[in-house]
Short mmCIF file of C-alpha atoms in Angstrom, two decimals:
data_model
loop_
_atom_site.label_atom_id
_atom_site.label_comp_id
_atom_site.label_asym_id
_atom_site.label_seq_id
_atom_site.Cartn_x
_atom_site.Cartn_y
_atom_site.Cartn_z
CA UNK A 445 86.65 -0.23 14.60
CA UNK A 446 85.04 0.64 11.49
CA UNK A 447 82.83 -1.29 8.62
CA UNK A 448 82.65 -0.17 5.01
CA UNK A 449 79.72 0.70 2.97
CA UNK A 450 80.72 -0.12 -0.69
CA UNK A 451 79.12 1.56 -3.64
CA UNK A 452 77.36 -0.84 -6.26
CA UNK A 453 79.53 -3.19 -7.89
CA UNK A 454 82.24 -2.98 -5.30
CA UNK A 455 82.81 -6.06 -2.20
CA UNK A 456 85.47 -7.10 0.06
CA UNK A 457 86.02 -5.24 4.04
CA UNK A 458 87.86 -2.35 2.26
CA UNK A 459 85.59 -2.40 -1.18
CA UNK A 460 88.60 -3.10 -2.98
CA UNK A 461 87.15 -5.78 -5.14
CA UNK A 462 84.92 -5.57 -8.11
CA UNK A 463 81.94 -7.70 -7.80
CA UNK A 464 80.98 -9.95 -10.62
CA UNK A 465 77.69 -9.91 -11.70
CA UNK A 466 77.74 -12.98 -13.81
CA UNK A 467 78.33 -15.22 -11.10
CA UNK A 468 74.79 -15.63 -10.27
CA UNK A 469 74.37 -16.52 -14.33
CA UNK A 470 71.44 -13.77 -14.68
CA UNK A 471 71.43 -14.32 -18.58
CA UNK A 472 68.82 -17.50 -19.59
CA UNK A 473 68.48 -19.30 -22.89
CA UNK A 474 72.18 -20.03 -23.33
CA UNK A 475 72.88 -16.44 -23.41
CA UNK A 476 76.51 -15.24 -22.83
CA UNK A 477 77.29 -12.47 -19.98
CA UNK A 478 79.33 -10.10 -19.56
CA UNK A 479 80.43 -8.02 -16.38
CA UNK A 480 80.31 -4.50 -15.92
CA UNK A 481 81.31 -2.46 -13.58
CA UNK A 482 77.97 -2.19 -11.12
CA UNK A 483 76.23 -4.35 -13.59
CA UNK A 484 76.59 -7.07 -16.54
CA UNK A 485 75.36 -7.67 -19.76
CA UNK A 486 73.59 -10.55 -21.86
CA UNK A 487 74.39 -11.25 -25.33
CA UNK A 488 71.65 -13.36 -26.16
CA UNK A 489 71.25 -16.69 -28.52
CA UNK A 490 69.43 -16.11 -31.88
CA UNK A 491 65.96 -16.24 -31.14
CA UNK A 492 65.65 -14.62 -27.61
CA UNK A 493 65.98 -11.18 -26.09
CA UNK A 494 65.29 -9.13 -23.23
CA UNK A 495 67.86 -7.73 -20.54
CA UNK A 496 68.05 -11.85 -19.61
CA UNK A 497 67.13 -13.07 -22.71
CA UNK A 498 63.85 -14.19 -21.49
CA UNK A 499 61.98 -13.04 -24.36
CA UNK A 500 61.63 -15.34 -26.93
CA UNK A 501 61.30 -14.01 -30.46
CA UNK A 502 58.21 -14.35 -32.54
CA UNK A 503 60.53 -15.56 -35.62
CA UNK A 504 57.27 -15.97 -38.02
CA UNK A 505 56.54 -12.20 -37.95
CA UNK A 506 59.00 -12.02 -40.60
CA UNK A 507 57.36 -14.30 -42.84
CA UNK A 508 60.85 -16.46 -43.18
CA UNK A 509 58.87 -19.75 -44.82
CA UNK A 510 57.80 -19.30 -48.63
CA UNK A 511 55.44 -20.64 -50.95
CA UNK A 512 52.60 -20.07 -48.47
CA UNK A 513 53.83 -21.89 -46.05
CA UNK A 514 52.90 -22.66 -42.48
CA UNK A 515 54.73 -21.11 -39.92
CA UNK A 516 55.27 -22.55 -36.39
CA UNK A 517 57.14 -20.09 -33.66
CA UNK A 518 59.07 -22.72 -31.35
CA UNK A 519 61.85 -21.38 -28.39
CA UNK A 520 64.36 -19.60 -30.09
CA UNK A 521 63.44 -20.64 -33.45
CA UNK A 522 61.18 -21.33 -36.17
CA UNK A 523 59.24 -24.71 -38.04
CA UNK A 524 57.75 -24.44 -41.45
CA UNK A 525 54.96 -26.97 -42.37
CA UNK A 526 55.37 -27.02 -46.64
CA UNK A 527 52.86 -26.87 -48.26
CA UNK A 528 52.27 -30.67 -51.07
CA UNK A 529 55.05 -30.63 -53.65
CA UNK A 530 57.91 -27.94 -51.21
CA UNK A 531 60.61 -28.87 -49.24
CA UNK A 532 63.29 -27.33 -47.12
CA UNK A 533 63.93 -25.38 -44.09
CA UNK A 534 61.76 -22.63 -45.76
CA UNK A 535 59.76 -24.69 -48.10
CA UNK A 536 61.55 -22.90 -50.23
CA UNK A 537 62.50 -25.72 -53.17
CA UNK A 538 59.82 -27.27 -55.28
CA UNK A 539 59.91 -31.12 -55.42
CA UNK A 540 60.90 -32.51 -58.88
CA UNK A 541 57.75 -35.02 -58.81
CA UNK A 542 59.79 -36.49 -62.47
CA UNK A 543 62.51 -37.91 -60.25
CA UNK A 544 61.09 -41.51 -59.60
CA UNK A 545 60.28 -41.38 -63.38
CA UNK A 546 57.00 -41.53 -63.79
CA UNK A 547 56.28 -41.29 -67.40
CA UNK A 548 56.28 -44.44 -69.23
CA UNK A 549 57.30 -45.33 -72.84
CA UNK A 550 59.76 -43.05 -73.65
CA UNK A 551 57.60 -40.13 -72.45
CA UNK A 552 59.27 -36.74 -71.26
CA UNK A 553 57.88 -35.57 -67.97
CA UNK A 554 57.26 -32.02 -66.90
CA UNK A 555 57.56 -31.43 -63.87
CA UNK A 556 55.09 -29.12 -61.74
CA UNK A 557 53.73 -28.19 -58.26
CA UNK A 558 53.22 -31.11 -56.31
CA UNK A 559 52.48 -32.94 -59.70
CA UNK A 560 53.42 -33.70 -63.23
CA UNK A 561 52.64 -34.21 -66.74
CA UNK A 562 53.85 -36.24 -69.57
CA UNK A 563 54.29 -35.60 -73.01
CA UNK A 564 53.73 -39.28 -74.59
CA UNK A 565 55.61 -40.42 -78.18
CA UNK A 566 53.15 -41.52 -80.78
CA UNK A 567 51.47 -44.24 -80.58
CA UNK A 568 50.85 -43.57 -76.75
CA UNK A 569 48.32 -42.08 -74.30
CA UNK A 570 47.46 -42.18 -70.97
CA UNK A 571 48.13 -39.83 -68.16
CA UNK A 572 51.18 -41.80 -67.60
CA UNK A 573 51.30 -42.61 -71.69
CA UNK A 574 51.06 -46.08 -69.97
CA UNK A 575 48.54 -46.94 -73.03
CA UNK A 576 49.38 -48.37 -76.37
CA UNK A 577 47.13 -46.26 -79.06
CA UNK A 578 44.77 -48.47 -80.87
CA UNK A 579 45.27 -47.16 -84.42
CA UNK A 580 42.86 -49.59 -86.07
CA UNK A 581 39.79 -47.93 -84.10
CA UNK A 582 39.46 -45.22 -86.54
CA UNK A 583 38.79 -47.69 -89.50
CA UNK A 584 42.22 -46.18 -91.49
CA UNK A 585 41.87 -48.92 -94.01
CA UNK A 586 39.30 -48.41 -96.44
CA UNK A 587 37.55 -50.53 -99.31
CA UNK A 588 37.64 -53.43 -96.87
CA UNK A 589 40.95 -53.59 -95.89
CA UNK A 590 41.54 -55.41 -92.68
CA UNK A 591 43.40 -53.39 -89.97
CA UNK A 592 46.11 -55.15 -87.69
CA UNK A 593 47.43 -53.21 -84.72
CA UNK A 594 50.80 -52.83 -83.84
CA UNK A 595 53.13 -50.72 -81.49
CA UNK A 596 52.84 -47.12 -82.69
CA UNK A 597 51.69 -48.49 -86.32
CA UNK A 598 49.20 -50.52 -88.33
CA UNK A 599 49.37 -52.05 -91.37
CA UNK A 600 46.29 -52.88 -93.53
CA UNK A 601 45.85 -56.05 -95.69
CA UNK A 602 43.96 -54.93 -99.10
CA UNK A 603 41.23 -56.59 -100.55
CA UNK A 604 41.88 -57.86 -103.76
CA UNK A 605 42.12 -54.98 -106.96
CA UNK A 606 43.05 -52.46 -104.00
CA UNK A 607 46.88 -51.21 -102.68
CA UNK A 608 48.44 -48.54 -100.45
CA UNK A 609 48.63 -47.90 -96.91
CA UNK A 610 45.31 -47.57 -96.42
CA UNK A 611 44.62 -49.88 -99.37
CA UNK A 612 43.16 -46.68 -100.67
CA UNK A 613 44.22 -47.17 -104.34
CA UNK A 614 42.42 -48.76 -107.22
CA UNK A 615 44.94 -50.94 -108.99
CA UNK A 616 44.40 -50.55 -113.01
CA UNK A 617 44.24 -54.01 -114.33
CA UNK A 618 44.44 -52.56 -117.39
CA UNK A 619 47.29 -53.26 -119.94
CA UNK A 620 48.25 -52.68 -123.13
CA UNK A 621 47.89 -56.65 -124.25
CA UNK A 622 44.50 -56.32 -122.37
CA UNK A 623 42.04 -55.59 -125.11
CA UNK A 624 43.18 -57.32 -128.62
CA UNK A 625 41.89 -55.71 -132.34
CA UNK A 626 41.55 -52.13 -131.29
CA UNK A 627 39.15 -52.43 -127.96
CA UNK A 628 39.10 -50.18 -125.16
CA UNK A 629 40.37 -51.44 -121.85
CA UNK A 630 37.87 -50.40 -119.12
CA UNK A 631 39.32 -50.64 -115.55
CA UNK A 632 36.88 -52.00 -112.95
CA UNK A 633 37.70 -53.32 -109.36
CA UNK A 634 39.75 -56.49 -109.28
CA UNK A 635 38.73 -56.56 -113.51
CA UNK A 636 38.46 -54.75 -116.78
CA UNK A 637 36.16 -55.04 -120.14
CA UNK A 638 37.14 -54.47 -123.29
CA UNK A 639 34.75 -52.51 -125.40
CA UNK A 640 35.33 -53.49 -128.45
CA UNK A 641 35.56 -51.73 -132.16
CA UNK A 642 32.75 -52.60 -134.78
CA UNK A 643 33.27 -56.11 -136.24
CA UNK A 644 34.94 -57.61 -132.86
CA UNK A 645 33.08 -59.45 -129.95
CA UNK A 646 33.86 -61.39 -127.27
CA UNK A 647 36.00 -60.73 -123.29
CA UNK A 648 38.56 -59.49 -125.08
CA UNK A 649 38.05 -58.74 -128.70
CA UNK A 650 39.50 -61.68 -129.74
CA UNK A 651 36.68 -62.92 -131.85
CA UNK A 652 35.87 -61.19 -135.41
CA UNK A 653 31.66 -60.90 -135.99
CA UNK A 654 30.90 -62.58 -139.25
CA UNK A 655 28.49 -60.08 -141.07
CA UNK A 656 27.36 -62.73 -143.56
CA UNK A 657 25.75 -65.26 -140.86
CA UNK A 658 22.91 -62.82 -140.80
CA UNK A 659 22.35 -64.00 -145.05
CA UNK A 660 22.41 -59.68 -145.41
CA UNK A 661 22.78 -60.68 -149.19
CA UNK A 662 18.81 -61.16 -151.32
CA UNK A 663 18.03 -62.88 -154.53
CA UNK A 664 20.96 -65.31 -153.78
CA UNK A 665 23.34 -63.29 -154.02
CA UNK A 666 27.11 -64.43 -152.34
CA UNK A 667 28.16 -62.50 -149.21
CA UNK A 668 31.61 -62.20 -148.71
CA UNK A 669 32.99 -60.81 -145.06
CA UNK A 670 34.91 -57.95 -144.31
CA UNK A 671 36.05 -56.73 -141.18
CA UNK A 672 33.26 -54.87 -139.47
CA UNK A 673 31.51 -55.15 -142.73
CA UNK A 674 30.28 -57.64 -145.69
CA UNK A 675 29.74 -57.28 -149.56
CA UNK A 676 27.27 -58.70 -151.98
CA UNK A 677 28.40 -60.40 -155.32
CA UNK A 678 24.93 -60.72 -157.28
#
């Protein structure tokens, strides 16, 4: 009788069989083996190595989440902790912070890192341009016009002898029928004078100045009256 010593990798009373390694499942972490003659090998899972894939790999040494990210090494993987206004497996897409609309009014909105602006119409303000512009506190009408406020406008009510927008005109009451005989129309506010020629009195040079009610004429002599002037008949 006789008994056989088999080399490695090599069973059975005669050592005819190959032995397979991978029964015993030597490779952890999900890892795949294969056998070998007198051995076996692991092909490991992503995230794990090692002859057994027992190691598990550090996956934040390669710096895989952006924008300043933290990074969290787990078993056979990685967990990035974004930073306000990132998202994504690698924090790597900036959050559109316009998307729920934000802006009010018509406004456009910018978006930015973890925030947002708005660029508000006129008439508008506000961080949000939630606020209706008072266009009336900065006194736009002037001579005493009286402001009233509306969306994105005003409109001023003029105080009599004034117009325009911003009742910033002095209307000319002055006409050619104004003055009568020759005066001079003088515009004023809400009026005019007439300045009127020699011989002519009165708002509007209507009435003729009689020379002769003065008695210019001596020794009885007869005054006869001219316009803007008299005459003596001795």
């Amino acid at each position: 009788r006789y008994k056989c010593v088999c080399d490695p990798g090599w069973i059975g009373d005669y050592c005819s069989t190959e032995g397979n390694e991978c029964k015993s499942n030597p490779c952890q972490n999900g890892g795949t083996c294969e056998d070998l003659l007198n051995g076996y090998r692991c092909t490991c899972r992503k995230g794990f190595k090692g002859e057994r894939c027992t190691v598990d790999i550090d996956e934040c040494l390669s710096k895989p989440c952006k924008n300043h990210a933290l990074c969290h090494n787990i078993q056979g993987s990685y967990l990035c902790e974004c930073r306000p206004g990132f998202t994504g497996g690698d924090c790597d897409s900036n959050i559109d912070d316009c998307l729920s609309n934000p802006c009010q009014n018509g406004a456009s909105c910018v978006d930015g890192i973890n925030s947002f602006s708005c660029i508000c119409l006129p008439g508008f303000h506000g961080d949000k341009c939630q606020t209706d512009t008072n266009e009336c506190l900065s006194e736009p009408c002037r001579n005493g016009g009286t402001c009233t406020h509306y969306v994105n406008s005003y409109t001023c009510k003029c105080q009599p002898g004034f117009e325009g927008t911003n009742c910033e005109n002095n209307i000319d009451e002055c006409t050619e029928s104004s003055c009568f005989n020759g005066g001079t129309c003088v515009d004023g506010i809400n009026s005019f004078t007439c300045q009127c020629p020699v011989g002519f009195t009165g708002p509007f040079c209507l009435m003729e100045i009689n020379e002769c009610d003065s008695h210019p004429c001596l020794n009885k002599g007869s005054c006869v009256d001219s316009p803007g002037t008299y005459r003596c008949i001795c």
